[in-house]
Structures are given as C-alpha cells and as structure tokens.
Amino acid sequence: YSGTLGAAFEAVRCGLPPMAFSIRSENHLPGAEACLRQLLGELLKKDPGRGNVWNVNIPSLKDGMPGGILYDRTIAPVSMYQESYIETTAPDGTVTLLTNGKPTSGECIPEGTDAAAVRSGFVSVGLVSCGVL
C-alpha cells in the first residue's frame, strides 16, 4: 500500500481518526477546498469501523471544482501508472535505476473504483481495511 495509507494505518493503531487523503502535486487546492471542508466534517462524524481507513482521492483540478464526491469507491485493481525502469551502469560499475512510467489507459480501469472516479473528475471516498488489525 501507499505511504499515505501506511500513515493512516498508524493512526488506527493510535486511536486517531483514520483518513488518507491523496492529491496530485500539480493540483490547485482552492478548487477542492469547499468540498474537502464538507467531506472532512462528514467523515469525522462517521465511524469507519474497526481497522478501517477512509481513503480519499482528489482529481486534478486545474479547471476549478471537482464534479462532486463519489462514495463507496473500491480500490482499483490496477495501477494508475505502468512503471518500468531504465538501468544504466557507470564506468565504475555503479548501477542506477530511473523510473520510466506512463499513465494507465482508461479502458482497463473498472467502474465503481477510486481510479475511475478520479479519472472522471470526482473526489473518491472509500474504506480500506488494515490487514494487521
């Protein structure tokens, strides 16, 4: 799982409200601010259940507001990126790996998932279970 979910799983262990928020770095937060305040207020009032984490994914918002909030999204069984690595070897034998990823095509992303919601411009909300608890 991601580092974001890892931190939220630690919140579960510490008895804190378990929420994981993911947003791409090039997003413009002012467009998401209103819906995120509403969403945060709603999620703080709901009990996700023992060992569960609220998983919130925010789409790219360069053009303003998201299309809305879609609840009960499951985690897509595909990666948002197809990753590959380029290996180079320096004259001294040092090996370097560089990531070379590209976005996954939309056809392979199932409907009802977090990835489909985000790709369509919606904020996605779902529950993820911590397998350790």
CSV table of N, CA and C in Angstrom, one decimal:
chain,number,residue,atom,x,y,z
A,1,TYR,N,0.8,-1.2,0.0
A,1,TYR,CA,0.0,0.0,0.0
A,1,TYR,C,0.9,1.2,0.0
A,2,SER,N,0.3,2.4,-0.2
A,2,SER,CA,1.0,3.6,-0.3
A,2,SER,C,1.5,4.1,1.0
A,3,GLY,N,2.4,5.1,1.0
A,3,GLY,CA,2.8,5.7,2.2
A,3,GLY,C,1.7,6.5,2.9
A,4,THR,N,0.8,7.0,2.1
A,4,THR,CA,-0.4,7.7,2.7
A,4,THR,C,-1.2,6.8,3.5
A,5,LEU,N,-1.6,5.6,2.9
A,5,LEU,CA,-2.3,4.6,3.7
A,5,LEU,C,-1.6,4.1,4.8
A,6,GLY,N,-0.3,3.9,4.7
A,6,GLY,CA,0.6,3.5,5.8
A,6,GLY,C,0.5,4.4,7.0
A,7,ALA,N,0.5,5.7,6.7
A,7,ALA,CA,0.3,6.7,7.8
A,7,ALA,C,-1.0,6.6,8.5
A,8,ALA,N,-2.1,6.4,7.6
A,8,ALA,CA,-3.4,6.3,8.2
A,8,ALA,C,-3.6,5.0,9.0
A,9,PHE,N,-2.9,3.9,8.6
A,9,PHE,CA,-3.0,2.7,9.4
A,9,PHE,C,-2.3,2.9,10.7
A,10,GLU,N,-1.3,3.7,10.8
A,10,GLU,CA,-0.7,4.0,12.1
A,10,GLU,C,-1.6,4.8,12.9
A,11,ALA,N,-2.5,5.7,12.3
A,11,ALA,CA,-3.5,6.4,13.0
A,11,ALA,C,-4.5,5.5,13.7
A,12,VAL,N,-4.8,4.4,13.0
A,12,VAL,CA,-5.7,3.4,13.5
A,12,VAL,C,-5.1,2.8,14.8
A,13,ARG,N,-3.9,2.5,14.7
A,13,ARG,CA,-3.2,1.9,15.9
A,13,ARG,C,-3.1,2.8,17.1
A,14,CYS,N,-3.1,4.2,16.8
A,14,CYS,CA,-3.0,5.2,17.8
A,14,CYS,C,-4.4,5.7,18.3
A,15,GLY,N,-5.4,5.2,17.7
A,15,GLY,CA,-6.8,5.6,18.1
A,15,GLY,C,-7.2,6.9,17.6
A,16,LEU,N,-6.5,7.4,16.5
A,16,LEU,CA,-6.9,8.7,15.9
A,16,LEU,C,-7.8,8.4,14.7
A,17,PRO,N,-8.6,9.5,14.3
A,17,PRO,CA,-9.5,9.3,13.1
A,17,PRO,C,-8.7,8.9,11.9
A,18,PRO,N,-8.9,7.7,11.4
A,18,PRO,CA,-8.1,7.2,10.3
A,18,PRO,C,-8.5,7.7,8.9
A,19,MET,N,-7.8,8.6,8.3
A,19,MET,CA,-8.1,9.2,7.0
A,19,MET,C,-6.9,9.3,6.2
A,20,ALA,N,-7.0,8.9,4.9
A,20,ALA,CA,-5.9,9.0,4.0
A,20,ALA,C,-6.3,9.9,2.8
A,21,PHE,N,-5.7,11.1,2.6
A,21,PHE,CA,-6.0,12.0,1.5
A,21,PHE,C,-4.9,12.0,0.5
A,22,SER,N,-5.2,11.8,-0.7
A,22,SER,CA,-4.2,11.8,-1.8
A,22,SER,C,-4.6,12.8,-2.8
A,23,ILE,N,-3.6,13.6,-3.2
A,23,ILE,CA,-3.9,14.7,-4.2
A,23,ILE,C,-2.6,14.8,-5.0
A,24,ARG,N,-2.7,15.0,-6.3
A,24,ARG,CA,-1.5,15.2,-7.2
A,24,ARG,C,-0.9,16.6,-6.9
A,25,SER,N,0.4,16.7,-6.9
A,25,SER,CA,1.1,17.9,-6.6
A,25,SER,C,0.8,19.1,-7.5
A,26,GLU,N,0.4,18.8,-8.7
A,26,GLU,CA,0.1,20.0,-9.6
A,26,GLU,C,-1.4,20.5,-9.4
A,27,ASN,N,-2.1,19.9,-8.5
A,27,ASN,CA,-3.5,20.4,-8.3
A,27,ASN,C,-3.5,21.8,-7.7
A,28,HIS,N,-4.6,22.4,-7.9
A,28,HIS,CA,-4.8,23.7,-7.3
A,28,HIS,C,-5.8,23.5,-6.2
A,29,LEU,N,-5.4,23.7,-5.0
A,29,LEU,CA,-6.2,23.4,-3.8
A,29,LEU,C,-7.4,24.3,-3.7
A,30,PRO,N,-7.4,25.5,-4.1
A,30,PRO,CA,-8.6,26.3,-3.9
A,30,PRO,C,-9.9,25.7,-4.5
A,31,GLY,N,-9.8,25.0,-5.6
A,31,GLY,CA,-10.9,24.4,-6.3
A,31,GLY,C,-11.5,23.3,-5.5
A,32,ALA,N,-10.7,22.6,-4.7
A,32,ALA,CA,-11.1,21.5,-3.8
A,32,ALA,C,-11.5,21.9,-2.4
A,33,GLU,N,-11.1,23.1,-2.0
A,33,GLU,CA,-11.3,23.5,-0.6
A,33,GLU,C,-12.7,23.3,-0.1
A,34,ALA,N,-13.7,23.8,-0.8
A,34,ALA,CA,-15.0,23.8,-0.3
A,34,ALA,C,-15.5,22.4,-0.1
A,35,CYS,N,-15.3,21.5,-1.1
A,35,CYS,CA,-15.8,20.1,-0.9
A,35,CYS,C,-15.0,19.4,0.1
A,36,LEU,N,-13.8,19.7,0.3
A,36,LEU,CA,-13.0,19.0,1.3
A,36,LEU,C,-13.4,19.4,2.7
A,37,ARG,N,-13.7,20.6,2.9
A,37,ARG,CA,-14.2,21.0,4.3
A,37,ARG,C,-15.5,20.3,4.6
A,38,GLN,N,-16.4,20.2,3.6
A,38,GLN,CA,-17.7,19.5,3.8
A,38,GLN,C,-17.4,18.0,4.1
A,39,LEU,N,-16.5,17.4,3.3
A,39,LEU,CA,-16.2,16.0,3.4
A,39,LEU,C,-15.5,15.7,4.7
A,40,LEU,N,-14.6,16.5,5.1
A,40,LEU,CA,-13.9,16.2,6.4
A,40,LEU,C,-14.9,16.3,7.6
A,41,GLY,N,-15.8,17.2,7.5
A,41,GLY,CA,-16.9,17.3,8.6
A,41,GLY,C,-17.7,16.0,8.6
A,42,GLU,N,-18.1,15.5,7.4
A,42,GLU,CA,-18.9,14.3,7.3
A,42,GLU,C,-18.1,13.1,7.9
A,43,LEU,N,-16.9,12.9,7.4
A,43,LEU,CA,-16.1,11.7,7.8
A,43,LEU,C,-15.8,11.7,9.3
A,44,LEU,N,-15.5,12.9,9.9
A,44,LEU,CA,-15.2,12.9,11.3
A,44,LEU,C,-16.4,12.5,12.2
A,45,LYS,N,-17.6,12.6,11.6
A,45,LYS,CA,-18.8,12.1,12.3
A,45,LYS,C,-19.1,10.6,12.1
A,46,LYS,N,-18.5,10.0,11.1
A,46,LYS,CA,-18.8,8.6,10.8
A,46,LYS,C,-17.7,7.7,11.4
A,47,ASP,N,-18.1,6.6,11.9
A,47,ASP,CA,-17.2,5.6,12.3
A,47,ASP,C,-16.9,4.6,11.2
A,48,PRO,N,-15.6,4.6,10.7
A,48,PRO,CA,-15.3,3.7,9.6
A,48,PRO,C,-15.3,2.2,10.0
A,49,GLY,N,-15.4,1.9,11.3
A,49,GLY,CA,-15.3,0.5,11.7
A,49,GLY,C,-13.9,0.1,12.1
A,50,ARG,N,-13.8,-0.9,12.9
A,50,ARG,CA,-12.5,-1.3,13.5
A,50,ARG,C,-11.6,-1.7,12.3
A,51,GLY,N,-10.4,-1.1,12.4
A,51,GLY,CA,-9.3,-1.4,11.4
A,51,GLY,C,-9.5,-0.8,10.0
A,52,ASN,N,-10.5,0.0,9.8
A,52,ASN,CA,-10.8,0.6,8.5
A,52,ASN,C,-10.3,2.1,8.5
A,53,VAL,N,-9.9,2.5,7.3
A,53,VAL,CA,-9.4,3.8,7.0
A,53,VAL,C,-10.2,4.5,5.9
A,54,TRP,N,-10.6,5.7,6.1
A,54,TRP,CA,-11.3,6.5,5.0
A,54,TRP,C,-10.2,6.8,3.9
A,55,ASN,N,-10.4,6.4,2.7
A,55,ASN,CA,-9.4,6.6,1.6
A,55,ASN,C,-10.0,7.6,0.7
A,56,VAL,N,-9.4,8.8,0.6
A,56,VAL,CA,-10.0,9.9,-0.2
A,56,VAL,C,-8.9,10.3,-1.3
A,57,ASN,N,-9.4,10.3,-2.5
A,57,ASN,CA,-8.5,10.6,-3.6
A,57,ASN,C,-9.1,11.8,-4.4
A,58,ILE,N,-8.3,12.8,-4.7
A,58,ILE,CA,-8.7,14.1,-5.2
A,58,ILE,C,-8.2,14.2,-6.7
A,59,PRO,N,-9.1,14.5,-7.6
A,59,PRO,CA,-8.6,14.6,-9.0
A,59,PRO,C,-7.8,15.8,-9.3
A,60,SER,N,-7.2,15.9,-10.5
A,60,SER,CA,-6.6,17.1,-10.9
A,60,SER,C,-7.7,18.2,-11.1
A,61,LEU,N,-7.4,19.3,-10.6
A,61,LEU,CA,-8.5,20.4,-10.5
A,61,LEU,C,-8.0,21.7,-11.2
A,62,LYS,N,-7.3,21.6,-12.2
A,62,LYS,CA,-6.7,22.8,-12.8
A,62,LYS,C,-7.8,23.7,-13.3
A,63,ASP,N,-9.0,23.1,-13.7
A,63,ASP,CA,-10.1,23.9,-14.2
A,63,ASP,C,-11.2,24.2,-13.2
A,64,GLY,N,-10.9,24.2,-12.0
A,64,GLY,CA,-11.9,24.5,-11.0
A,64,GLY,C,-12.3,23.4,-10.1
A,65,MET,N,-13.6,23.3,-9.8
A,65,MET,CA,-14.2,22.4,-8.9
A,65,MET,C,-14.3,21.0,-9.4
A,66,PRO,N,-14.2,20.0,-8.5
A,66,PRO,CA,-14.4,18.6,-9.0
A,66,PRO,C,-15.9,18.4,-9.3
A,67,GLY,N,-16.2,17.4,-10.0
A,67,GLY,CA,-17.6,17.1,-10.4
A,67,GLY,C,-18.5,16.7,-9.3
A,68,GLY,N,-17.9,16.5,-8.1
A,68,GLY,CA,-18.7,16.1,-6.9
A,68,GLY,C,-17.9,15.1,-6.1
A,69,ILE,N,-18.6,14.4,-5.2
A,69,ILE,CA,-17.9,13.4,-4.3
A,69,ILE,C,-18.7,12.1,-4.6
A,70,LEU,N,-17.9,11.1,-4.9
A,70,LEU,CA,-18.5,9.7,-5.1
A,70,LEU,C,-18.0,8.9,-3.9
A,71,TYR,N,-19.0,8.3,-3.2
A,71,TYR,CA,-18.7,7.5,-2.0
A,71,TYR,C,-18.7,6.0,-2.4
A,72,ASP,N,-18.3,5.2,-1.4
A,72,ASP,CA,-18.2,3.7,-1.5
A,72,ASP,C,-17.4,3.2,-2.7
A,73,ARG,N,-16.3,3.9,-3.0
A,73,ARG,CA,-15.5,3.5,-4.1
A,73,ARG,C,-14.5,2.5,-3.6
A,74,THR,N,-14.3,1.5,-4.4
A,74,THR,CA,-13.3,0.4,-4.1
A,74,THR,C,-11.9,0.8,-4.7
A,75,ILE,N,-10.9,0.2,-4.2
A,75,ILE,CA,-9.6,0.4,-4.8
A,75,ILE,C,-9.5,-0.3,-6.1
A,76,ALA,N,-9.1,0.4,-7.1
A,76,ALA,CA,-8.9,-0.2,-8.5
A,76,ALA,C,-7.9,-1.3,-8.4
A,77,PRO,N,-8.1,-2.4,-9.1
A,77,PRO,CA,-7.1,-3.5,-9.1
A,77,PRO,C,-6.0,-3.3,-10.1
A,78,VAL,N,-5.9,-2.1,-10.6
A,78,VAL,CA,-4.8,-1.7,-11.5
A,78,VAL,C,-4.1,-0.5,-11.0
A,79,SER,N,-2.9,-0.3,-11.4
A,79,SER,CA,-2.1,0.8,-11.0
A,79,SER,C,-2.4,2.0,-11.9
A,80,MET,N,-2.4,3.2,-11.4
A,80,MET,CA,-2.6,4.4,-12.3
A,80,MET,C,-1.5,4.6,-13.2
A,81,TYR,N,-0.4,4.0,-13.0
A,81,TYR,CA,0.8,4.1,-13.8
A,81,TYR,C,1.4,2.8,-14.2
A,82,GLN,N,1.8,2.6,-15.4
A,82,GLN,CA,2.6,1.5,-15.8
A,82,GLN,C,4.0,1.8,-15.6
A,83,GLU,N,4.7,1.2,-14.7
A,83,GLU,CA,6.1,1.5,-14.4
A,83,GLU,C,7.1,0.6,-15.0
A,84,SER,N,8.1,1.2,-15.5
A,84,SER,CA,9.3,0.4,-15.9
A,84,SER,C,10.5,1.2,-15.5
A,85,TYR,N,11.6,0.5,-15.6
A,85,TYR,CA,12.9,1.1,-15.1
A,85,TYR,C,13.9,1.0,-16.2
A,86,ILE,N,14.8,2.1,-16.2
A,86,ILE,CA,15.9,2.1,-17.2
A,86,ILE,C,17.1,2.0,-16.3
A,87,GLU,N,17.9,0.9,-16.6
A,87,GLU,CA,19.1,0.6,-15.9
A,87,GLU,C,20.3,1.2,-16.7
A,88,THR,N,21.2,1.9,-15.9
A,88,THR,CA,22.4,2.4,-16.5
A,88,THR,C,23.6,1.9,-15.6
A,89,THR,N,24.7,1.6,-16.2
A,89,THR,CA,25.9,1.2,-15.4
A,89,THR,C,27.0,2.2,-15.7
A,90,ALA,N,27.5,2.8,-14.7
A,90,ALA,CA,28.6,3.8,-14.8
A,90,ALA,C,29.9,3.0,-15.0
A,91,PRO,N,31.0,3.7,-15.5
A,91,PRO,CA,32.3,3.0,-15.7
A,91,PRO,C,32.8,2.3,-14.5
A,92,ASP,N,32.5,2.9,-13.3
A,92,ASP,CA,33.0,2.3,-12.1
A,92,ASP,C,32.1,1.1,-11.6
A,93,GLY,N,31.1,0.7,-12.4
A,93,GLY,CA,30.3,-0.4,-12.0
A,93,GLY,C,29.0,0.0,-11.3
A,94,THR,N,28.9,1.2,-10.9
A,94,THR,CA,27.7,1.7,-10.2
A,94,THR,C,26.4,1.5,-11.1
A,95,VAL,N,25.4,0.9,-10.6
A,95,VAL,CA,24.2,0.7,-11.3
A,95,VAL,C,23.1,1.8,-10.8
A,96,THR,N,22.5,2.4,-11.8
A,96,THR,CA,21.4,3.4,-11.4
A,96,THR,C,20.1,2.9,-12.1
A,97,LEU,N,19.0,3.0,-11.4
A,97,LEU,CA,17.7,2.7,-12.0
A,97,LEU,C,16.9,4.0,-12.0
A,98,LEU,N,16.4,4.3,-13.1
A,98,LEU,CA,15.5,5.5,-13.3
A,98,LEU,C,14.1,5.0,-13.6
A,99,THR,N,13.1,5.6,-13.0
A,99,THR,CA,11.7,5.2,-13.3
A,99,THR,C,11.3,5.8,-14.6
A,100,ASN,N,10.5,5.0,-15.3
A,100,ASN,CA,10.0,5.5,-16.7
A,100,ASN,C,8.6,5.0,-16.7
A,101,GLY,N,7.7,5.8,-16.1
A,101,GLY,CA,6.3,5.4,-16.1
A,101,GLY,C,5.4,6.2,-17.0
A,102,LYS,N,4.2,5.6,-17.3
A,102,LYS,CA,3.2,6.4,-18.1
A,102,LYS,C,1.9,6.0,-17.6
A,103,PRO,N,0.9,6.9,-17.7
A,103,PRO,CA,-0.4,6.7,-17.2
A,103,PRO,C,-1.1,5.4,-17.8
A,104,THR,N,-1.8,4.7,-17.0
A,104,THR,CA,-2.6,3.6,-17.5
A,104,THR,C,-3.7,4.0,-18.3
A,105,SER,N,-4.0,3.3,-19.4
A,105,SER,CA,-5.2,3.7,-20.2
A,105,SER,C,-6.5,3.5,-19.5
A,106,GLY,N,-7.4,4.4,-19.8
A,106,GLY,CA,-8.7,4.4,-19.0
A,106,GLY,C,-9.5,3.1,-19.2
A,107,GLU,N,-9.3,2.4,-20.4
A,107,GLU,CA,-10.2,1.2,-20.6
A,107,GLU,C,-10.0,0.1,-19.6
A,108,CYS,N,-8.9,0.0,-19.0
A,108,CYS,CA,-8.7,-1.1,-18.0
A,108,CYS,C,-9.0,-0.7,-16.6
A,109,ILE,N,-9.6,0.5,-16.4
A,109,ILE,CA,-10.0,0.9,-15.0
A,109,ILE,C,-11.4,0.6,-14.8
A,110,PRO,N,-11.8,-0.3,-13.9
A,110,PRO,CA,-13.2,-0.7,-13.7
A,110,PRO,C,-14.0,0.4,-13.1
A,111,GLU,N,-15.3,0.5,-13.5
A,111,GLU,CA,-16.2,1.4,-12.9
A,111,GLU,C,-16.5,1.1,-11.5
A,112,GLY,N,-16.8,2.1,-10.7
A,112,GLY,CA,-17.1,2.0,-9.3
A,112,GLY,C,-15.8,2.0,-8.4
A,113,THR,N,-14.7,2.2,-9.1
A,113,THR,CA,-13.4,2.3,-8.3
A,113,THR,C,-13.0,3.7,-8.1
A,114,ASP,N,-12.0,3.9,-7.2
A,114,ASP,CA,-11.4,5.2,-6.9
A,114,ASP,C,-10.8,5.8,-8.1
A,115,ALA,N,-10.1,4.9,-8.9
A,115,ALA,CA,-9.4,5.4,-10.1
A,115,ALA,C,-10.3,5.9,-11.1
A,116,ALA,N,-11.5,5.2,-11.3
A,116,ALA,CA,-12.5,5.7,-12.3
A,116,ALA,C,-13.1,7.0,-11.9
A,117,ALA,N,-13.3,7.1,-10.6
A,117,ALA,CA,-13.9,8.4,-10.1
A,117,ALA,C,-13.0,9.6,-10.3
A,118,VAL,N,-11.7,9.4,-10.0
A,118,VAL,CA,-10.7,10.4,-10.1
A,118,VAL,C,-10.5,10.8,-11.6
A,119,ARG,N,-10.4,9.8,-12.4
A,119,ARG,CA,-10.2,10.0,-13.9
A,119,ARG,C,-11.3,10.8,-14.5
A,120,SER,N,-12.6,10.6,-13.9
A,120,SER,CA,-13.7,11.4,-14.4
A,120,SER,C,-13.9,12.7,-13.7
A,121,GLY,N,-13.0,13.1,-12.8
A,121,GLY,CA,-13.0,14.4,-12.2
A,121,GLY,C,-13.8,14.5,-10.9
A,122,PHE,N,-14.0,13.4,-10.3
A,122,PHE,CA,-14.7,13.3,-9.0
A,122,PHE,C,-13.8,13.0,-7.9
A,123,VAL,N,-14.1,13.5,-6.7
A,123,VAL,CA,-13.4,13.1,-5.4
A,123,VAL,C,-13.9,11.7,-5.1
A,124,SER,N,-13.1,10.8,-4.8
A,124,SER,CA,-13.4,9.4,-4.5
A,124,SER,C,-13.3,9.2,-3.0
A,125,VAL,N,-14.3,8.5,-2.4
A,125,VAL,CA,-14.2,8.2,-0.9
A,125,VAL,C,-14.5,6.7,-0.8
A,126,GLY,N,-13.7,6.0,-0.1
A,126,GLY,CA,-14.0,4.6,0.2
A,126,GLY,C,-13.3,4.1,1.4
A,127,LEU,N,-13.5,2.9,1.8
A,127,LEU,CA,-12.9,2.3,3.0
A,127,LEU,C,-11.8,1.3,2.6
A,128,VAL,N,-10.7,1.3,3.3
A,128,VAL,CA,-9.7,0.4,3.1
A,128,VAL,C,-9.5,-0.3,4.5
A,129,SER,N,-9.4,-1.6,4.5
A,129,SER,CA,-9.1,-2.4,5.7
A,129,SER,C,-7.7,-2.6,6.0
A,130,CYS,N,-7.3,-2.4,7.2
A,130,CYS,CA,-5.9,-2.6,7.7
A,130,CYS,C,-5.8,-4.1,8.0
A,131,GLY,N,-5.1,-4.9,7.2
A,131,GLY,CA,-5.0,-6.3,7.4
A,131,GLY,C,-4.3,-6.7,8.7
A,132,VAL,N,-3.6,-5.8,9.4
A,132,VAL,CA,-2.9,-6.2,10.6
A,132,VAL,C,-3.8,-6.2,11.8
A,133,LEU,N,-4.9,-5.4,11.8
A,133,LEU,CA,-5.8,-5.3,13.0
A,133,LEU,C,-7.0,-6.2,12.9
